[in-house]
Coordinates of C-alpha atoms and ligand atoms in Angstrom, one line a residue:
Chain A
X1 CA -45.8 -20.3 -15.1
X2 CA -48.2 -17.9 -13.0
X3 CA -47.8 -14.2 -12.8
X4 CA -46.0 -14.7 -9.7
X5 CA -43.3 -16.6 -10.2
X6 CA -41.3 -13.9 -12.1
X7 CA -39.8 -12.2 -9.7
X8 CA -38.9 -9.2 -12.4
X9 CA -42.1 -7.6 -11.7
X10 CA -42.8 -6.1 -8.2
X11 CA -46.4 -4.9 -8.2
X12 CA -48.8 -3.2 -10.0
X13 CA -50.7 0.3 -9.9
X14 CA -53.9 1.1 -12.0
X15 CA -54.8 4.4 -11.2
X16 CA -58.4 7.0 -12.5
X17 CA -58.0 10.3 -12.7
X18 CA -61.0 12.3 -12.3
X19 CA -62.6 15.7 -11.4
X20 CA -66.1 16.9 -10.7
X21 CA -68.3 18.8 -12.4
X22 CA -68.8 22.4 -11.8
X23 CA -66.0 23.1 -9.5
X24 CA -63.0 24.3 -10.5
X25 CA -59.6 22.2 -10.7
X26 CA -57.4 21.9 -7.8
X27 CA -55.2 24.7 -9.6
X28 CA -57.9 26.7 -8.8
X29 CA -59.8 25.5 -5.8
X30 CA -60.8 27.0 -2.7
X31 CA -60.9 25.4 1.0
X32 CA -64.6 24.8 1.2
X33 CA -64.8 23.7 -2.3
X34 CA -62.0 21.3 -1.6
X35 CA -63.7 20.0 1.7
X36 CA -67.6 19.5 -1.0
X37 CA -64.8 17.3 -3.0
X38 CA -63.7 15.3 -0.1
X39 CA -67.0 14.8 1.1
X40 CA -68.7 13.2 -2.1
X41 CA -66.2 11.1 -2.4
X42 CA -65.7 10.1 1.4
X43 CA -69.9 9.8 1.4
X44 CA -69.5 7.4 -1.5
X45 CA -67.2 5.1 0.0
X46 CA -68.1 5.2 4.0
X47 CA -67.3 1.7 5.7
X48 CA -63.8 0.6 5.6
X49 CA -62.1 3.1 4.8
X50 CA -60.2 6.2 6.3
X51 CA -59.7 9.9 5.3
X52 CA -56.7 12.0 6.4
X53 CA -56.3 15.6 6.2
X54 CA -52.3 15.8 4.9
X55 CA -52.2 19.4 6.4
X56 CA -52.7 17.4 9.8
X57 CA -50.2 14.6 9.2
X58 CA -47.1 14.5 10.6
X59 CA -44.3 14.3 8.8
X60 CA -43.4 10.7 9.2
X61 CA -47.0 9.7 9.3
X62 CA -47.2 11.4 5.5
X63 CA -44.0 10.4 4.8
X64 CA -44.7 6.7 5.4
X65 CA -48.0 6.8 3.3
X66 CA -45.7 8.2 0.1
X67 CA -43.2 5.0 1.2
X68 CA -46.1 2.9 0.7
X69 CA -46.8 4.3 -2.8
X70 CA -50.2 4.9 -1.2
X71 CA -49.8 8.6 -2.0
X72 CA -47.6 10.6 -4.0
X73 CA -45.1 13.2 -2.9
X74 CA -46.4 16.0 -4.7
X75 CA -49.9 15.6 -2.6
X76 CA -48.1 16.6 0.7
X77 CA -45.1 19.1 -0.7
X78 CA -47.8 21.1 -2.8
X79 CA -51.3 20.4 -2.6
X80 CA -52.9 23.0 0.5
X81 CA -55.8 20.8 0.3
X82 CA -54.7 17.7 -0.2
X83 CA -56.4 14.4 1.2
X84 CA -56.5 10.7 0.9
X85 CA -59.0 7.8 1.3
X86 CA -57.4 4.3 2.4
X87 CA -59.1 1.3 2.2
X88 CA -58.6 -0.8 5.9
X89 CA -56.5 -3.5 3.2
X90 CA -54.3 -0.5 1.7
X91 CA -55.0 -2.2 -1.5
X92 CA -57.5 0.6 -2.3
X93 CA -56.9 5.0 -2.2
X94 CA -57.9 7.6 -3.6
X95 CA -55.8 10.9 -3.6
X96 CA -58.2 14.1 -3.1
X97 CA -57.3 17.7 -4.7
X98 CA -54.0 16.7 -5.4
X99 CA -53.4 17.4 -9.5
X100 CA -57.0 16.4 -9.7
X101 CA -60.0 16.3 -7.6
X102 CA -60.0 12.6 -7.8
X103 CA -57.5 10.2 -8.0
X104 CA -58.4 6.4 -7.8
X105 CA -55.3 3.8 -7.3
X106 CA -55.1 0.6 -6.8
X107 CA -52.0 -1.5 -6.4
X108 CA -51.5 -5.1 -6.0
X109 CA -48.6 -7.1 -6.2
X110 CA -47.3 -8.9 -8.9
X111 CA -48.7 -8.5 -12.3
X112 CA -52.5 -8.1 -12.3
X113 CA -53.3 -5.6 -14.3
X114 CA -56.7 -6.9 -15.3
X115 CA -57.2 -7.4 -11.5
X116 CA -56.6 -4.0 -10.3
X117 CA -58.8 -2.5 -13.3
X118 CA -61.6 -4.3 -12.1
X119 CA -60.9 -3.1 -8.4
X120 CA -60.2 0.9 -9.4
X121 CA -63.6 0.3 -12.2
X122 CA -65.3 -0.8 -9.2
X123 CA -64.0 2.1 -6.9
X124 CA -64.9 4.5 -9.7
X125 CA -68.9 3.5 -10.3
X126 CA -69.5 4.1 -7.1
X127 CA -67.5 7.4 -6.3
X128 CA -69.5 8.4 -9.7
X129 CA -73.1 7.3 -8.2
X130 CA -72.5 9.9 -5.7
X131 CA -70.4 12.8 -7.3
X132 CA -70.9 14.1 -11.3
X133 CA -67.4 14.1 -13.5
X134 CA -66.4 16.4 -15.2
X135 CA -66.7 14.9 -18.7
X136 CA -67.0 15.3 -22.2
X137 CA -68.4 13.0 -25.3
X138 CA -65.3 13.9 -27.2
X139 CA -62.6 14.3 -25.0
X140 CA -63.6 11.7 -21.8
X141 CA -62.9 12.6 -18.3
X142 CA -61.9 16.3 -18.3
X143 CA -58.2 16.4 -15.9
X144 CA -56.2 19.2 -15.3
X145 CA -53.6 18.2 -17.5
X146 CA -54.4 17.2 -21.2
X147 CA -51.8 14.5 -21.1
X148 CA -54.6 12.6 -18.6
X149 CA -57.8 13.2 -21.0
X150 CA -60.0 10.1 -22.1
X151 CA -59.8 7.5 -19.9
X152 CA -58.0 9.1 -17.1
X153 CA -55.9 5.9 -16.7
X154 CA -52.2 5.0 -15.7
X155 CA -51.6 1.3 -15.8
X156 CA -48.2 1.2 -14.1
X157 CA -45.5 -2.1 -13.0
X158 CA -43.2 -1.9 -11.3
X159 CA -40.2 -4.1 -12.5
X160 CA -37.2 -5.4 -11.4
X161 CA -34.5 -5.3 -13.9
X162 CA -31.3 -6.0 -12.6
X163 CA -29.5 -8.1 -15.6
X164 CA -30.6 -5.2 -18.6
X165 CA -29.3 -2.6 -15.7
X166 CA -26.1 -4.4 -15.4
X167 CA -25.2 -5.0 -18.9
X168 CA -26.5 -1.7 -19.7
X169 CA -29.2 -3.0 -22.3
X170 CA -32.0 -1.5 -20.8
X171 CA -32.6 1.5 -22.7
X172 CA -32.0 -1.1 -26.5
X173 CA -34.8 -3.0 -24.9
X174 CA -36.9 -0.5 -24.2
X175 CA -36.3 1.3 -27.3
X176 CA -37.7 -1.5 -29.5
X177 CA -41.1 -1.1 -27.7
X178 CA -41.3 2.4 -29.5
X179 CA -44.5 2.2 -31.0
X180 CA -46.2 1.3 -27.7
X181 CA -45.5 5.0 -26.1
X182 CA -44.3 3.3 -22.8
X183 CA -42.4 5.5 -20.4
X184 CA -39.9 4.0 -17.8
X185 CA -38.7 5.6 -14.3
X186 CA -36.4 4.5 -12.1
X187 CA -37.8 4.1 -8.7
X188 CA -35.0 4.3 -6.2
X189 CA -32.9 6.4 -7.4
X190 CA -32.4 9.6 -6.0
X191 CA -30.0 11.8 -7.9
X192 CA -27.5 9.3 -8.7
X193 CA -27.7 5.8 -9.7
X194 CA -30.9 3.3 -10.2
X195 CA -29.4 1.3 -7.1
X196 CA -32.5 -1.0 -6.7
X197 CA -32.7 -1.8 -10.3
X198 CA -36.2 -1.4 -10.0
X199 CA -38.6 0.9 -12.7
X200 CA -41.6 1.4 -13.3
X201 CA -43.4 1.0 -16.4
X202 CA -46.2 3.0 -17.6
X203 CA -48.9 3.6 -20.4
X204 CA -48.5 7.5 -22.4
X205 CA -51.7 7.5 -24.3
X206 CA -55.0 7.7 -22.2
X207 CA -57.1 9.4 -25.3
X208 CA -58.5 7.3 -28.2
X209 CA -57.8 3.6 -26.7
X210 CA -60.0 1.8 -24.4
X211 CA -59.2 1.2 -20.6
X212 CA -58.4 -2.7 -22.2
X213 CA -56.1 -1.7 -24.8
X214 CA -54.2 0.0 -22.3
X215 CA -53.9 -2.6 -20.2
X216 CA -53.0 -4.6 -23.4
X217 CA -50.1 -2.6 -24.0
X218 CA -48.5 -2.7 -20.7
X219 CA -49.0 -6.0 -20.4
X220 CA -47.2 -6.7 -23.8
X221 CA -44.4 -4.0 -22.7
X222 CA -43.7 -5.8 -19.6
X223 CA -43.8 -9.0 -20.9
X224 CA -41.3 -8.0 -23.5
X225 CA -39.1 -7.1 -20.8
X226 CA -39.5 -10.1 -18.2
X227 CA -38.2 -12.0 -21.1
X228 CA -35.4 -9.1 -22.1
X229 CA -34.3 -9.7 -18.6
X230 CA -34.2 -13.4 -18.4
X231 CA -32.0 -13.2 -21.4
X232 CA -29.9 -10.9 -20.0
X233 CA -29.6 -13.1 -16.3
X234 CA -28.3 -16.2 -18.6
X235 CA -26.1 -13.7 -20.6
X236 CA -24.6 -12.3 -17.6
X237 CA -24.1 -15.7 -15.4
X238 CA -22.4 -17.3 -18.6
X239 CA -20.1 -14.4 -19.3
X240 CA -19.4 -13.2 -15.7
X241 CA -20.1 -15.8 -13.2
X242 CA -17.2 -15.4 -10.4
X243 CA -18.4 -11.5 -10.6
X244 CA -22.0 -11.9 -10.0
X245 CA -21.6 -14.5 -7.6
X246 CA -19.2 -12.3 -5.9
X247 CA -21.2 -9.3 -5.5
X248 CA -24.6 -12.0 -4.2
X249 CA -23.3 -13.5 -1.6
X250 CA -20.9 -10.6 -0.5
X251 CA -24.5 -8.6 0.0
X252 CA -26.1 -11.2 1.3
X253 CA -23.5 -11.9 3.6
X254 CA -23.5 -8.4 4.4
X255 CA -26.9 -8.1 5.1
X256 CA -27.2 -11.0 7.0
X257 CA -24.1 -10.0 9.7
X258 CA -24.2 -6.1 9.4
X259 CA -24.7 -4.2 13.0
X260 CA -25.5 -0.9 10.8
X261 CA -27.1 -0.7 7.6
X262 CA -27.9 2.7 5.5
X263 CA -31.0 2.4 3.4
X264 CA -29.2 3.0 0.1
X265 CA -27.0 0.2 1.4
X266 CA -30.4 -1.9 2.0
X267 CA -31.7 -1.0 -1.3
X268 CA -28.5 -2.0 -3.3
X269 CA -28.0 -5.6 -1.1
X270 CA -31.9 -6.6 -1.5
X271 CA -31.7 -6.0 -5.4
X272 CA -28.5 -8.8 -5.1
X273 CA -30.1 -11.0 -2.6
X274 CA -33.0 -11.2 -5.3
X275 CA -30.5 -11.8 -8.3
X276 CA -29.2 -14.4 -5.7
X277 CA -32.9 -16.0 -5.2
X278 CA -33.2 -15.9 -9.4
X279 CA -29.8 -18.4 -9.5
X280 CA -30.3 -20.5 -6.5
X281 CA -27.6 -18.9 -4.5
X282 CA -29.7 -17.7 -1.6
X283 CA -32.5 -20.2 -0.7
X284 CA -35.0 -17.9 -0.3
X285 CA -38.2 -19.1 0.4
X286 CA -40.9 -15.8 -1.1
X287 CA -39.4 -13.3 -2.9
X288 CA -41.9 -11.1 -2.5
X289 CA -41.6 -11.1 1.3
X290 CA -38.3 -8.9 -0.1
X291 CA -39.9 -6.3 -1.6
X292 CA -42.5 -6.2 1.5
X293 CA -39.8 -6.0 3.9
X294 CA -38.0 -3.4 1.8
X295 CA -40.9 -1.2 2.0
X296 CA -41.0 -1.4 6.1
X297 CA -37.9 -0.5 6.5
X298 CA -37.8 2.2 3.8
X299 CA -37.6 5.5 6.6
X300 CA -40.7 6.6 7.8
X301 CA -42.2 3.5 7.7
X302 CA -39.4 2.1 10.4
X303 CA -40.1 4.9 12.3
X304 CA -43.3 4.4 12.9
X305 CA -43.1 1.1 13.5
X306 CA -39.8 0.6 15.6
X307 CA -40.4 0.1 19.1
X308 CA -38.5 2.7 20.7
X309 CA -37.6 6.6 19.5
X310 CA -35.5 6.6 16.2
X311 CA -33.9 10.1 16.4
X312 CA -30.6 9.8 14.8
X313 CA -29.6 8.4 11.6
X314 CA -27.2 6.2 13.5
X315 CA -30.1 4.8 15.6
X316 CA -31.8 4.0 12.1
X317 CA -29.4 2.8 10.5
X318 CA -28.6 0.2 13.8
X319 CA -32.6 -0.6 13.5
X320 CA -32.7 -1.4 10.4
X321 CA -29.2 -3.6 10.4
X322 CA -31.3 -5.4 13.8
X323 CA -34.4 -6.0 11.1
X324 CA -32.9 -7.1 8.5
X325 CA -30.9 -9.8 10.5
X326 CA -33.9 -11.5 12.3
X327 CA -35.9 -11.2 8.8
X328 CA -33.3 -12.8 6.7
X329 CA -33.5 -15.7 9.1
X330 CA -36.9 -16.5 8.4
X331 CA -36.9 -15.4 4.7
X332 CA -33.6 -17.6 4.2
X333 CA -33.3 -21.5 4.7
Chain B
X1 CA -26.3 6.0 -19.1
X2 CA -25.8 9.7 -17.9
X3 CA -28.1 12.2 -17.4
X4 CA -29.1 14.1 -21.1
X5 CA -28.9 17.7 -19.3
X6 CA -26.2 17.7 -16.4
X7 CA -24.2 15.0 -18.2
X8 CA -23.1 14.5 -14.5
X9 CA -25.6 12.0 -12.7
X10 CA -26.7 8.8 -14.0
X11 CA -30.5 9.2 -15.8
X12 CA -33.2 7.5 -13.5
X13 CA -36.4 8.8 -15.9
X14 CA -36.1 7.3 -19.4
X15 CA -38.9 8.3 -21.9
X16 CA -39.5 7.4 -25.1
X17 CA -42.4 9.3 -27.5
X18 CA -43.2 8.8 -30.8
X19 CA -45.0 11.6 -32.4
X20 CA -45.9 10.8 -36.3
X21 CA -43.3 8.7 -36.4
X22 CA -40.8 10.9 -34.9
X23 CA -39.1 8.9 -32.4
X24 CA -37.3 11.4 -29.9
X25 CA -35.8 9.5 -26.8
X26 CA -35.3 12.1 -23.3
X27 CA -33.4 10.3 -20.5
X28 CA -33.0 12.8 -17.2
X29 CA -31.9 12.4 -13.4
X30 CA -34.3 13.2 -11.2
X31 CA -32.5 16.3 -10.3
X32 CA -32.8 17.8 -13.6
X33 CA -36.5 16.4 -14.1
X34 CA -37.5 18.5 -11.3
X35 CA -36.1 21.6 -12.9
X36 CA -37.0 20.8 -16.2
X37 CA -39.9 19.0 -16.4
X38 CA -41.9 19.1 -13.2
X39 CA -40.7 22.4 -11.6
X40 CA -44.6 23.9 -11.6
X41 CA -44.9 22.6 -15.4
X42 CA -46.6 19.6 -16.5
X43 CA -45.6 16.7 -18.6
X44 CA -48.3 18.4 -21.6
X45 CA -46.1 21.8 -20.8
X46 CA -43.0 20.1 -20.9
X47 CA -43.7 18.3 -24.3
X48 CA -44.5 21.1 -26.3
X49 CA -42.8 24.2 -24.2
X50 CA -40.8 24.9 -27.5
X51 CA -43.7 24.6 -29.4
X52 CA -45.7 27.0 -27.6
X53 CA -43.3 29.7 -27.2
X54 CA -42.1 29.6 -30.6
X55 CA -45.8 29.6 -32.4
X56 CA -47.9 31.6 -29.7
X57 CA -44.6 33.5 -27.9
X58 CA -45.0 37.3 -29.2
X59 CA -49.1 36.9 -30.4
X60 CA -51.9 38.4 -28.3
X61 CA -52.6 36.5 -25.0
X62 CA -55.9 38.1 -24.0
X63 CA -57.9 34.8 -23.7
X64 CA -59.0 34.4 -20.1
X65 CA -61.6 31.4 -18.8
X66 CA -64.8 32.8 -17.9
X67 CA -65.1 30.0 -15.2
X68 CA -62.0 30.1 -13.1
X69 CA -59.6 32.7 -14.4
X70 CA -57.0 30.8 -16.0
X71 CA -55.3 33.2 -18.6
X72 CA -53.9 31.9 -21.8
X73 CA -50.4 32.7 -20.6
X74 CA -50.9 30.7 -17.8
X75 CA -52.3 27.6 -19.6
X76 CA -49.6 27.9 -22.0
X77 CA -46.6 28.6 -19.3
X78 CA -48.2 25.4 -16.8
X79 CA -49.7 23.4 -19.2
X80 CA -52.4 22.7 -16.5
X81 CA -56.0 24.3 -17.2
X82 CA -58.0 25.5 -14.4
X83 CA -61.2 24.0 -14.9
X84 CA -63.3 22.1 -17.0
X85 CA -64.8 24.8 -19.3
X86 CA -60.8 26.1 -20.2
X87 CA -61.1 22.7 -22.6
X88 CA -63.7 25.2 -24.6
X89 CA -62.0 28.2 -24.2
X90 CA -58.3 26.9 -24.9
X91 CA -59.8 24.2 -27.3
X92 CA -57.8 25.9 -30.4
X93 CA -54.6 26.1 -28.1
X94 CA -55.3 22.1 -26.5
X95 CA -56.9 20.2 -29.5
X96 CA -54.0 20.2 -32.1
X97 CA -51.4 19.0 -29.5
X98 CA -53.8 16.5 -27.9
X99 CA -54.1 15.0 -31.2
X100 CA -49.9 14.6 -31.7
X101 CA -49.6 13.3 -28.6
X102 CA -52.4 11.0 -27.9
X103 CA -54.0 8.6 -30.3
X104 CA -56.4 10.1 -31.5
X105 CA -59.2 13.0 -30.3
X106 CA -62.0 10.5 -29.9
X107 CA -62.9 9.1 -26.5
X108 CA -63.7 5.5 -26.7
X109 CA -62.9 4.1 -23.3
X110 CA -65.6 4.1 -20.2
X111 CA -68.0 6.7 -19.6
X112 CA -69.7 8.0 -16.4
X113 CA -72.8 5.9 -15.5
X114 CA -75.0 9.4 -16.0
X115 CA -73.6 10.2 -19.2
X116 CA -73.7 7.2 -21.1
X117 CA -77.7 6.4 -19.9
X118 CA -78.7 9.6 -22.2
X119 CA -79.4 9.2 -25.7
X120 CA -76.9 11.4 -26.1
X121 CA -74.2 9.4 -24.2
X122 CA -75.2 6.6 -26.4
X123 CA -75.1 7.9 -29.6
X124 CA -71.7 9.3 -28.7
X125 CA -70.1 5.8 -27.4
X126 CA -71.4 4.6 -30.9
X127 CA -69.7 6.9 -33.0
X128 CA -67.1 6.4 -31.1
X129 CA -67.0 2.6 -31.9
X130 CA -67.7 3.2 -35.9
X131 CA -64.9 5.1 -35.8
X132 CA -62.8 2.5 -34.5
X133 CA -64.0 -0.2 -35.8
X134 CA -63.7 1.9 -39.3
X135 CA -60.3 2.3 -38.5
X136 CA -59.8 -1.3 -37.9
X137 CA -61.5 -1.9 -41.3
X138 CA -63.9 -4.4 -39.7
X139 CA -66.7 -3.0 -41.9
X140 CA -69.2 -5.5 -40.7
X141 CA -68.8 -4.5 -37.5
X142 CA -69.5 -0.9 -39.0
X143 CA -72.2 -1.8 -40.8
X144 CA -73.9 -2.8 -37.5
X145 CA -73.1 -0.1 -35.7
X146 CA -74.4 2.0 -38.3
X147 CA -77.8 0.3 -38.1
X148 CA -77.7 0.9 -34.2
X149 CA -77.1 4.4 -34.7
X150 CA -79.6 4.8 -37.3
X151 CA -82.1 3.2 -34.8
X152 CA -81.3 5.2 -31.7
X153 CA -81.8 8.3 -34.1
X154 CA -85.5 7.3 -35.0
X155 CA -85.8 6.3 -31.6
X156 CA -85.3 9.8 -29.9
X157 CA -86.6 11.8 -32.5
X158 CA -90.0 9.8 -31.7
X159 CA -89.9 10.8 -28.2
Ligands
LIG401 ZN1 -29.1 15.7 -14.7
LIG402 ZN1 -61.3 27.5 -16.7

């Protein structure tokens, strides 16, 4: 079976955390000391990549990078100086003054976690060939908050666990990786339920373990859960078939027809069409050309790309109903 | 599973922490998240907030970072320090909580390319490894990390 085929996990994140030496934390920062931050590291990198100024972002244009997971939201509600480097492949960024000077990520999808450290380790010797870290013997990379010391590192995956949502078994499964100090967060779910079904699974401890062991325990975490949820899929199609197939092929069917769709009506209908793709309901040919397409039409990013003015909610909502239609077609069959 | 502090909207942010074997469990939406947890405070704030105000709430708060003007009060309301020499400053505040809540107070993972090409960043990676491989009881591995050490020390003291 390669990492691919399980469709419970989406992507994942590796990300660095790092400040330079001898200027003080973004806390505490000024605008030309922000700007000798963004220039190291910009120096460093050079060819293939871009650097953009939040403060001169538009809204949607800043709104779609935080779609993208490329940058988070805190850089543009609350960081004055706030930049990012992208890589041309968006594989590759690095958040500038946001909590800390540095931020490395990289994200791929699937689960690569090995793949992705090598990337970010790679990013990371040579923004540190250019710029000094703050760093200490004892404690590792120094970073703003203490919860960050040592390695600096967030190994993150984002999973897709519809089944332990459904039958409410999530929280059981996670609870017997206690030792592990693994945190879960829903991703979609603003204020009321976790409508995609879709967490993200991360690594506590960055002191006193290696950049490996963390990767170790993730790994071990989200395996754990992949296999939680398959459980949990057989559980649920033995004990409540007409139900599930019920609520599959009505989104689907939805989906697929609809002249208006809401995006927490998109989020909620792509989660099924997945579970749909798990039973061999839908024929859907990649999965993962799901989640990409979710992404797209996730707000900003469909603004941005639609080709004509998106004013209204009602405009987006008929855009994004238009989208999904033709996509489905090719997707499905 | 509903929110642990509104009891009204379903919990999206689940965490589990075990702290010396203490396993406490927090489940949150992300409505009460923001005001509890990120609101200006970080995650380090957050776990210990109780902590801190109970232990440190009435006693002196004079302490103030020499490099950046981060007060103790601020450390301690945030739990964000301001720059990198607050780790020495606040080390007394910083150093026993680290220690509950990470595994361990020993850096062992990569180190800056500058850092680990002194004798000093050497010697440090090394002790870093006896420790753990002392704590794995793999004392042969100890044993040759000893001898390493023992070399690097005649080494620079040559120099
Ligand atoms: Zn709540
Ligand atoms: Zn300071």
């Amino acid at each position: 079976m390669t990492e691919n085929m399980k469709d419970s996990v989406i992507s994942t994140r590796v990300r660095l955390a790092r400040n330079l030496k001898g200027i003080p934390f973004p806390s505490k920062i000024g605008a030309g000391q922000a700007n000798v931050v963004a220039g190291k590291v910009y120096e460093a990198l050079g060819k293939g990549y871009k650097l953009y100024n939040i403060a001169r972002l538009n809204e949607s244009e800043a709104g779609a990078l935080v779609e993208k997971h490329l940058i988070s939201k805190e850089l543009v509600a609350s960081c004055p100086f706030g930049s990012v480097i992208v890589g041309d492949d968006e594989t590759l960024s690095v958040m500038l003054n946001e909590e800390d000077h540095v931020r490395e990520q990289v994200i791929l999808s699937g689960l690569k976690l090995e793949e992705a450290y090598r990337l970010v380790d790679g990013l990371d010797d040579r923004i540190g060939e250019n710029a000094q870290f703050a760093f200490s013997e004892r404690l590792g990379y120094l970073t703003a908050c203490p919860t960050n010391l040592g390695t600096g590192m967030r190994a993150s995956v984002m999973m897709f666990l519809p089944a332990l949502t459904i039958t409410d078994t999530l929280m059981q499964s996670v609870n017997a990786l206690g030792m592990l100090n693994i945190a879960l967060r829903g991703v979609y779910g603003e204020g009321s339920d976790a409508i995609g079904f879709i967490y993200q699974i991360s690594n506590r401890r960055t002191l006193g373990l290696t950049e490996n062991d963390i990767l170790g325990l993730v790994r071990t975490a989200v395996n754990h859960l992949s296999e939680a949820e398959e459980r949990a899929r057989e559980f649920l199609i033995a004990t409540r078939e007409i139900s599930v197939k019920d609520e599959i092929m009505r989104a689907y069917g939805i989906a697929a027809n609809a002249y208006r769709l809401s995006n927490q009506e998109l989020i909620r209908y792509f989660a099924f069409i997945k579970l749909g793709a798990y039973y061999k309901l839908i024929p859907v040919k990649r999965v993962f050309a799901l989640d990409e397409l979710m992404t797209s039409l996730q707000p900003y990013n469909l603004i941005s790309a639609a080709d004509r003015p998106l004013n209204t909610p009602e405009e987006r909502d008929v855009y994004r109903a238009e989208c999904v239609r033709e996509a489905l077609k090719e997707i499905v069959g | 599973m509903l929110c642990d502090a509104c009891k009204k909207n379903e919990a999206t942010y689940h965490t589990i922490r075990q702290y010396n074997g203490i396993k406490t469990e927090t489940h949150l939406c992300s409505e009460c998240r923001r005001k509890f947890v990120t609101g200006g405070k970080s995650d380090f704030a957050n776990a210990f907030f109780s902590d801190f105000s109970s232990a440190f709430g009435t006693a002196k708060k004079k302490r103030v970072c020499r490099e950046c003007g981060t007060t103790e009060e601020e450390f301690l309301n945030t739990g964000y320090v301001g720059c990198e020499n607050c780790y020495k400053e606040f080390a007394n505040l910083i150093l026993p909580r680290v220690s509950q809540m990470q595994q361990g107070l020993i850096h062992v993972g990569k180190m800056p390319s500058v850092a680990a090409s002194t004798v000093e960043g050497e010697y440090a990676r090394l002790k870093a490894e006896l420790k753990k491989a002392v704590d794995a009881e793999d004392y042969e591995r100890a044993a040759k990390i000893n001898l390493k050490l023992k070399k690097l020390k005649n080494e620079s003291q040559g120099v």
